XYZ file of C-alpha atoms in Angstrom:
522
model
C -11.205 25.172 21.129
C -11.123 22.496 18.661
C -7.673 23.215 17.008
C -6.932 19.226 16.389
C -7.368 16.960 13.904
C -5.821 12.947 14.794
C -5.220 11.059 11.693
C -5.184 7.335 12.045
C -3.077 4.940 9.967
C -3.082 0.995 10.524
C -0.395 0.116 8.101
C 0.429 -3.761 8.815
C 3.705 -3.374 10.277
C 3.064 0.024 12.486
C -0.119 1.317 13.738
C 0.035 5.239 14.119
C -2.023 7.955 15.641
C -0.542 11.315 15.119
C -2.584 15.134 16.010
C -1.746 17.938 13.747
C -2.755 21.302 13.886
C -6.039 22.505 11.371
C -2.752 24.063 9.598
C -0.989 20.805 9.270
C 2.010 20.823 11.689
C 2.526 17.450 13.232
C 2.597 18.032 17.420
C 2.858 14.121 17.836
C 2.806 10.781 16.771
C 2.006 7.057 18.912
C 2.466 3.957 17.984
C 2.217 0.269 18.230
C 3.597 -2.655 16.179
C 1.261 -4.786 14.347
C 0.783 -8.343 14.648
C -0.092 -10.943 12.514
C 0.463 -14.213 11.127
C 1.515 -16.443 8.653
C 0.780 -19.348 7.037
C 2.040 -22.920 5.732
C 0.573 -22.146 1.739
C 0.581 -18.645 1.920
C -1.668 -17.544 4.503
C -1.712 -14.295 5.575
C -3.662 -13.762 9.279
C -4.462 -10.496 11.381
C -6.976 -10.929 14.331
C -9.362 -7.767 14.760
C -9.952 -7.409 18.062
C -6.415 -7.251 18.696
C -6.166 -4.741 15.972
C -9.113 -2.569 17.371
C -7.080 -2.485 20.490
C -3.827 -1.960 19.458
C -5.052 1.185 17.416
C -6.954 2.630 20.725
C -3.960 2.264 22.791
C -2.283 4.294 19.602
C -5.152 7.233 20.382
C -5.321 6.675 24.130
C -1.726 7.254 23.502
C -1.841 11.203 22.594
C -3.160 12.609 25.715
C 0.521 12.125 27.035
C 1.627 14.324 24.897
C -0.584 16.488 24.113
C -2.678 18.461 27.435
C -6.683 18.807 26.559
C -6.297 16.028 23.404
C -10.327 14.789 23.749
C -11.706 18.547 24.385
C -9.352 19.804 21.749
C -9.703 17.207 18.863
C -12.374 18.697 15.948
C -12.187 15.215 13.739
C -10.292 11.678 13.434
C -10.200 10.383 9.864
C -9.242 6.774 9.359
C -6.551 4.834 6.481
C -5.132 1.715 7.279
C -3.164 -1.299 5.154
C -5.192 -1.567 1.270
C -6.897 -4.250 0.117
C -8.060 -7.813 2.383
C -10.774 -9.135 3.375
C -11.982 -8.139 6.726
C -15.323 -10.153 7.871
C -17.852 -9.894 9.883
C -21.142 -11.457 11.861
C -24.694 -9.497 11.822
C -23.245 -8.588 15.608
C -20.662 -6.795 14.686
C -18.105 -10.213 15.650
C -15.408 -11.170 13.692
C -15.590 -14.485 11.799
C -12.602 -15.749 12.439
C -8.366 -13.659 11.684
C -8.698 -10.840 8.537
C -7.137 -12.186 5.626
C -4.092 -9.240 4.580
C -2.885 -8.132 1.008
C -0.174 -10.340 1.913
C -2.296 -13.277 1.862
C -1.135 -15.803 -1.398
C -4.187 -18.264 -0.941
C -5.440 -17.186 -3.819
C -3.215 -17.036 -6.779
C -3.507 -19.879 -8.208
C -7.195 -19.511 -8.177
C -6.255 -15.409 -9.840
C -4.746 -17.772 -12.888
C -7.284 -18.904 -13.647
C -9.720 -16.021 -13.353
C -7.239 -13.744 -14.989
C -7.095 -16.926 -17.559
C -10.618 -15.888 -18.517
C -11.269 -13.937 -21.658
C -14.086 -11.689 -19.486
C -11.626 -10.409 -17.316
C -10.544 -8.217 -19.908
C -13.946 -6.593 -19.286
C -13.055 -6.985 -15.847
C -10.159 -4.521 -15.993
C -11.019 -2.367 -17.856
C -15.093 -1.685 -15.579
C -12.842 -1.144 -12.399
C -9.267 -0.330 -13.729
C -7.216 -2.727 -11.239
C -5.819 -5.491 -12.578
C -7.009 -8.831 -9.836
C -4.395 -10.212 -7.934
C -4.599 -12.545 -4.816
C -4.019 -9.305 -2.386
C -7.800 -8.698 -2.896
C -11.371 -8.643 -1.103
C -12.610 -10.056 -4.880
C -10.637 -13.309 -5.397
C -10.638 -13.591 -1.662
C -13.599 -14.029 -1.680
C -14.278 -16.033 -4.626
C -11.180 -18.322 -2.958
C -13.552 -18.917 0.278
C -16.897 -19.303 -1.657
C -14.616 -22.451 -3.568
C -13.243 -23.755 0.032
C -14.609 -22.531 2.149
C -18.222 -21.670 2.056
C -19.627 -22.377 5.975
C -16.690 -19.098 6.887
C -18.890 -16.638 4.002
C -22.459 -17.884 5.095
C -21.655 -16.942 9.501
C -20.684 -13.683 7.756
C -22.589 -10.249 7.427
C -19.899 -7.822 5.986
C -16.568 -7.780 4.559
C -14.919 -5.031 5.077
C -10.820 -3.489 4.952
C -8.714 -2.842 7.871
C -9.886 0.816 8.019
C -13.099 0.141 7.368
C -13.588 -2.306 10.850
C -11.986 -0.050 12.913
C -14.612 2.771 11.729
C -17.626 0.312 11.802
C -15.949 -0.568 15.804
C -15.288 3.962 16.130
C -18.986 4.377 15.028
C -20.669 1.410 14.897
C -21.584 2.464 10.941
C -20.839 -0.498 8.413
C -18.749 1.706 5.383
C -15.985 1.630 2.900
C -14.714 4.076 0.369
C -14.865 4.592 -3.092
C -11.395 3.373 -3.404
C -12.270 0.167 -2.564
C -15.555 0.148 -3.384
C -14.367 0.453 -6.589
C -10.882 -1.323 -7.795
C -12.473 -4.298 -6.165
C -16.012 -4.778 -7.516
C -16.924 -1.394 -9.375
C -16.674 0.787 -11.732
C -14.208 3.599 -11.777
C -15.827 6.081 -13.409
C -18.737 6.347 -11.991
C -17.514 5.741 -8.518
C -20.294 2.746 -7.725
C -20.536 -1.109 -7.840
C -20.802 -3.223 -10.724
C -23.843 -5.750 -11.168
C -21.361 -7.370 -13.931
C -18.234 -7.109 -12.042
C -19.864 -9.188 -9.592
C -21.272 -11.341 -12.154
C -17.209 -12.074 -14.635
C -15.820 -12.864 -10.287
C -18.546 -15.182 -9.438
C -19.791 -13.356 -6.731
C -23.346 -12.518 -7.050
C -24.501 -14.083 -4.660
C -22.291 -12.740 -2.354
C -23.081 -8.810 -3.208
C -24.638 -9.189 0.322
C -21.424 -8.845 1.996
C -20.457 -5.364 0.239
C -21.083 -2.168 2.694
C -22.282 1.105 1.296
C -19.776 3.668 -0.431
C -19.063 6.676 1.599
C -17.721 9.967 0.632
C -15.328 11.668 3.468
C -15.451 14.782 2.538
C -18.598 15.375 2.706
C -20.298 12.579 5.227
C -19.010 11.270 8.888
C -20.555 9.967 11.227
C -19.767 10.275 15.352
C -17.983 8.496 17.503
C -19.909 5.865 19.314
C -20.399 5.992 24.043
C -18.330 3.198 23.505
C -15.307 4.115 21.493
C -15.201 6.883 23.561
C -14.907 5.182 26.174
C -11.890 2.645 25.131
C -10.032 6.090 22.874
C -10.312 8.885 25.848
C -11.849 10.553 23.032
C -15.506 12.686 23.007
C -18.494 10.698 22.586
C -20.093 12.202 18.927
C -16.793 13.674 17.715
C -16.378 13.601 13.748
C -15.062 10.196 12.398
C -14.300 10.403 9.101
C -12.749 7.214 7.448
C -10.835 7.759 4.667
C -8.968 6.737 1.261
C -7.230 3.282 1.096
C -3.708 3.575 2.902
C -1.887 3.759 -1.010
C -3.988 7.248 -1.942
C -3.631 8.662 2.053
C -0.362 8.247 1.741
C 0.337 9.676 -2.021
C -1.809 13.141 -0.780
C 0.060 13.286 2.254
C 3.529 13.284 0.333
C 2.007 15.666 -2.888
C 0.928 14.046 -5.551
C -1.702 16.307 -6.759
C -0.727 18.394 -8.184
C -2.030 21.169 -10.501
C 1.788 20.257 -13.406
C 0.056 16.724 -13.998
C 3.648 15.939 -14.413
C 4.327 14.750 -11.011
C 4.128 11.041 -9.865
C 4.492 9.708 -6.045
C 7.020 7.215 -5.123
C 6.396 5.857 -1.970
C 9.011 2.789 -0.545
C 7.432 1.289 1.927
C 6.689 -2.974 3.021
C 5.202 -2.210 -0.967
C 6.611 0.102 -3.633
C 4.000 2.080 -4.886
C 4.102 3.899 -7.734
C 1.249 6.512 -7.997
C 0.690 9.090 -11.410
C -2.762 11.483 -11.307
C -5.341 11.322 -13.765
C -7.302 14.361 -13.460
C -10.253 12.521 -15.676
C -11.546 9.208 -15.566
C -10.128 10.190 -19.748
C -6.356 10.340 -18.397
C -6.173 6.882 -17.401
C -4.544 4.690 -18.923
C -4.851 1.635 -19.280
C -2.625 -1.582 -20.031
C -2.205 -4.484 -21.759
C -1.201 -7.031 -19.617
C -4.435 -5.526 -17.066
C -2.089 -4.686 -14.107
C -1.826 -1.716 -11.951
C -5.304 -0.550 -9.867
C -7.238 2.753 -10.650
C -7.985 4.500 -7.775
C -10.216 7.378 -7.034
C -9.303 10.549 -4.535
C -10.856 12.590 -2.614
C -10.783 14.729 -5.148
C -13.254 15.323 -7.721
C -13.262 13.524 -11.018
C -9.135 12.940 -9.789
C -7.820 9.020 -9.402
C -4.681 7.600 -8.902
C -2.930 5.742 -11.471
C -0.984 3.367 -9.829
C 1.353 0.308 -9.684
C 2.658 -1.461 -7.157
C 5.794 -3.688 -6.741
C 4.543 -6.103 -3.558
C 8.016 -5.883 -2.756
C 9.549 -3.260 -1.751
C 12.045 -1.956 1.488
C 11.272 -6.285 2.182
C 14.324 -6.953 -0.199
C 16.048 -4.303 2.141
C 15.591 -5.853 5.276
C 16.606 -9.364 3.752
C 19.914 -7.547 2.578
C 20.629 -6.406 5.814
C 19.279 -9.207 7.864
C 22.062 -11.126 5.863
C 24.366 -8.691 7.098
C 23.405 -8.770 10.840
C 23.681 -13.024 10.911
C 26.752 -12.846 9.264
C 28.105 -10.221 12.106
C 26.262 -11.755 15.083
C 27.991 -15.405 13.783
C 31.370 -12.924 14.549
C 30.815 -12.065 17.332
C 29.344 -8.276 15.877
C 26.362 -6.752 16.865
C 24.972 -3.487 14.792
C 22.042 -2.376 15.519
C 19.613 -1.636 12.495
C 20.437 1.861 12.208
C 23.985 1.275 12.241
C 22.842 -1.131 9.062
C 21.077 1.249 6.960
C 24.953 3.826 7.391
C 26.637 1.121 5.815
C 23.718 0.137 3.291
C 24.641 3.388 1.592
C 29.157 3.263 2.057
C 28.739 -0.424 0.678
C 26.823 0.490 -2.249
C 28.833 4.089 -3.251
C 31.934 1.651 -3.203
C 30.346 -0.549 -5.589
C 30.104 -0.152 -9.292
C 26.710 0.311 -11.243
C 24.879 -1.955 -12.911
C 27.155 -4.820 -12.513
C 24.601 -7.345 -11.731
C 20.732 -7.356 -12.298
C 18.252 -8.001 -9.326
C 14.605 -9.322 -9.112
C 13.002 -7.516 -6.428
C 10.506 -10.209 -6.113
C 11.022 -11.502 -3.115
C 7.099 -10.910 -0.940
C 5.850 -14.775 -0.807
C 2.755 -13.710 -2.530
C 5.112 -13.068 -5.431
C 4.684 -10.207 -7.703
C 1.476 -7.586 -9.037
C 3.034 -4.854 -10.843
C 3.385 -4.147 -13.496
C 2.488 -8.129 -13.389
C 1.352 -10.310 -11.679
C 2.754 -13.367 -11.253
C 1.839 -15.205 -7.848
C 5.260 -17.091 -8.426
C 7.636 -14.850 -8.883
C 10.407 -15.315 -7.094
C 13.813 -13.009 -6.452
C 16.864 -13.453 -7.520
C 20.425 -11.787 -9.095
C 21.500 -12.460 -12.429
C 25.648 -11.838 -13.589
C 26.876 -12.679 -10.357
C 30.632 -14.129 -10.891
C 33.348 -14.726 -7.954
C 34.636 -10.673 -8.606
C 31.274 -9.495 -7.274
C 31.224 -8.918 -3.293
C 28.504 -8.137 -0.568
C 29.086 -4.098 -1.517
C 27.337 -4.881 -4.736
C 24.276 -7.350 -4.196
C 24.040 -4.288 -1.549
C 23.626 -1.521 -4.556
C 21.729 -4.977 -6.742
C 19.006 -4.462 -4.631
C 18.264 -1.193 -4.565
C 19.255 -0.685 -8.416
C 16.163 -3.410 -8.499
C 13.919 -1.406 -7.227
C 14.341 1.635 -8.939
C 13.589 -0.316 -12.665
C 10.959 -2.319 -10.553
C 9.749 1.810 -10.088
C 10.207 2.468 -13.387
C 9.027 -0.758 -15.156
C 5.858 0.554 -12.495
C 5.718 3.930 -14.338
C 6.188 2.798 -17.911
C 2.576 0.741 -17.848
C 1.501 4.103 -16.769
C 2.224 6.274 -20.239
C 5.357 7.652 -19.635
C 7.345 8.573 -16.641
C 6.303 11.019 -14.861
C 9.088 14.710 -14.956
C 9.469 14.420 -11.623
C 9.246 12.287 -8.702
C 8.153 12.736 -4.655
C 9.527 10.317 -2.709
C 8.606 8.966 0.545
C 9.061 6.096 3.303
C 11.621 5.353 5.530
C 14.334 4.615 2.936
C 13.659 7.414 1.131
C 15.823 8.647 3.796
C 18.939 6.993 2.066
C 21.251 9.406 -0.618
C 22.252 6.209 -3.098
C 18.560 5.484 -3.386
C 17.215 7.975 -3.709
C 19.986 8.878 -6.548
C 20.131 5.940 -7.878
C 16.208 6.157 -8.702
C 16.887 9.724 -9.810
C 18.739 8.163 -12.576
C 16.918 4.691 -13.073
C 14.008 7.010 -14.055
C 15.709 10.092 -15.363
C 13.546 12.365 -13.522
C 14.195 14.162 -10.763
C 13.182 14.028 -7.605
C 12.897 15.306 -4.268
C 11.177 14.411 -1.157
C 9.166 15.402 1.260
C 9.339 16.757 5.274
C 6.218 15.177 6.243
C 6.977 12.242 8.347
C 3.417 10.737 9.192
C 1.871 11.321 5.394
C -0.427 8.531 5.071
C -1.875 9.311 8.551
C -1.678 13.510 7.150
C -3.573 12.735 4.116
C -6.176 11.089 5.876
C -6.993 14.507 8.534
C -6.377 16.700 4.906
C -10.321 14.589 4.081
C -11.731 16.256 7.448
C -9.757 18.966 6.943
C -11.505 19.479 3.726
C -14.993 17.489 5.213
C -15.175 19.717 8.526
C -15.546 23.372 6.461
C -11.126 24.495 7.573
C -10.364 24.308 3.832
C -12.741 25.074 0.570
C -11.342 22.181 -1.206
C -8.521 19.472 -1.743
C -6.606 22.727 -3.665
C -6.743 24.700 -0.287
C -5.645 22.514 1.868
C -2.598 20.767 0.044
C -1.357 24.602 -0.582
C -0.928 24.831 3.069
C -0.635 20.845 4.356
C 2.125 19.665 1.571
C 3.521 22.248 -0.754
C 5.763 23.505 2.169
C 7.055 20.397 2.890
C 8.929 19.380 -0.842
C 12.736 19.953 -0.428
C 14.798 21.354 -3.674
C 14.695 18.585 -6.152
C 17.939 16.538 -7.496
C 18.557 16.164 -10.741
C 19.141 13.114 -12.075
C 23.292 11.527 -13.595
C 23.313 11.223 -17.083
C 26.649 9.051 -16.852
C 24.598 7.040 -14.414
C 21.338 7.252 -16.302
C 22.948 6.436 -19.452
C 24.609 2.374 -17.633
C 20.991 1.884 -16.277
C 19.894 2.910 -19.649
C 21.703 -0.365 -20.970
C 20.718 -2.496 -18.412
C 17.236 -2.180 -17.977
C 15.993 -3.900 -20.944
C 17.753 -7.095 -19.510
C 16.142 -6.629 -16.131
C 13.147 -6.204 -17.973
C 13.924 -9.250 -20.056
C 14.575 -11.055 -17.322
C 11.147 -11.192 -15.784
C 9.864 -12.120 -18.730
C 12.055 -15.407 -19.307
C 11.929 -16.517 -15.672
C 7.995 -17.136 -15.190
C 8.336 -20.199 -16.062
C 11.047 -20.815 -14.294
C 9.126 -19.916 -11.039
C 5.709 -21.518 -11.688
C 7.957 -25.127 -12.221
C 9.957 -24.228 -9.089
C 6.333 -23.684 -7.369
C 5.435 -26.789 -8.137
C 7.997 -28.651 -7.538
C 8.020 -31.698 -5.319
C 9.222 -31.018 -1.521
C 10.084 -32.464 1.603
C 7.257 -33.629 3.828
C 6.938 -30.661 6.690
C 9.457 -28.311 5.011
C 8.052 -25.035 4.560
C 9.014 -22.567 2.047
């Protein structure tokens, strides 16, 4: 009996394979830590073949947890880290290493491209602000700085597309990444005008066709069956980009339309659902993403601040280093528990923290490749707990900043991501946004979103509405109302948060271009 669906989420930190039954119950998960290298000058690259081997291993490992998994699997669906550039040649072999969304090398070229008056037209077609994460910017940088690399390439893929190719032999991408990078979101198709504005018309040959995973899929190849342990011919579904799949699995698609979804992962992803193209709100700054969803006419309008838990990781790393130097050893779980204690013992709103700690700068709700993190208002009265609270408040203010760039903050925000388990962070986000907040008990939302596409595509459900009613709604927790007094504190502080990042932009740029000592790294 074919009673299982496998959702694969090839993330930046971890590659996971998750088995679900047909009603959405999670049965098992296997994972491998992802690996990539960072380079001087802002590069971030990943080995394509190693990524495939790691993904195949996670699928094989499911057999150690579920009996007869190969015979029972009805379909496999794939999602993965978004943006980036994964080049292959005519023979399907990698052309160098993949450039990840973390890669910042195109940052200053993006500044020039965004200054071109035609970029507004590109933004209004794609619904998406240009930034150094994206394949369009990265291809433009390669064209200028490494044209031989592009000459060797036959196809430009994204992470999930590469894995789909390895599983099926098909060169394809999906409507989400295809249109927000190179297309017209209204028609869900590539746009000649966008290629022209990006000066990539001659490289359009690299772009694969877009396929819709809720209606089309391809069979698992014989060679991929041997490497994954699944049966040859098993249907393989190309999911949408991980940002959309995670939002779908976490509850973004709701009939009320007044729901947002915030994922506190490596990045902070803040999404509102637009029922039709006419419901999309394009801001004056030309930032954010408009991403097709696997729902007829529906879109996820998204603003993504580059770093979310990266800020928490940095903070806990400081604490661990100090404790280790003093002879104490605490695990990450112990430090995370201590984080809530530090936060709850500190005064709200005593500092402003700018959470732009990624080397790639910021992409939402403004684009600034030179943006950097920092505390404002420090004095001798502040301790580590104050810093900890300010970091969480900075993440909450970044969420509010992002939602306001897409129109009004939704009445309800559904939180997911590991950091959403923090009671302190949930309370702070609720108060900073004045939204009801609730979390989903869905542990692997990205893999679930991909598997939901497979469930609809195989006819297990007639529509995504029916699927969401069984896979998503029962897992939503109770709504937590915001604290009015705390909201008033944050309402008074939020304008300073915005004013700070506006004022600091020339400072960031000046620091990025400062003379450096030979051999020193940022």
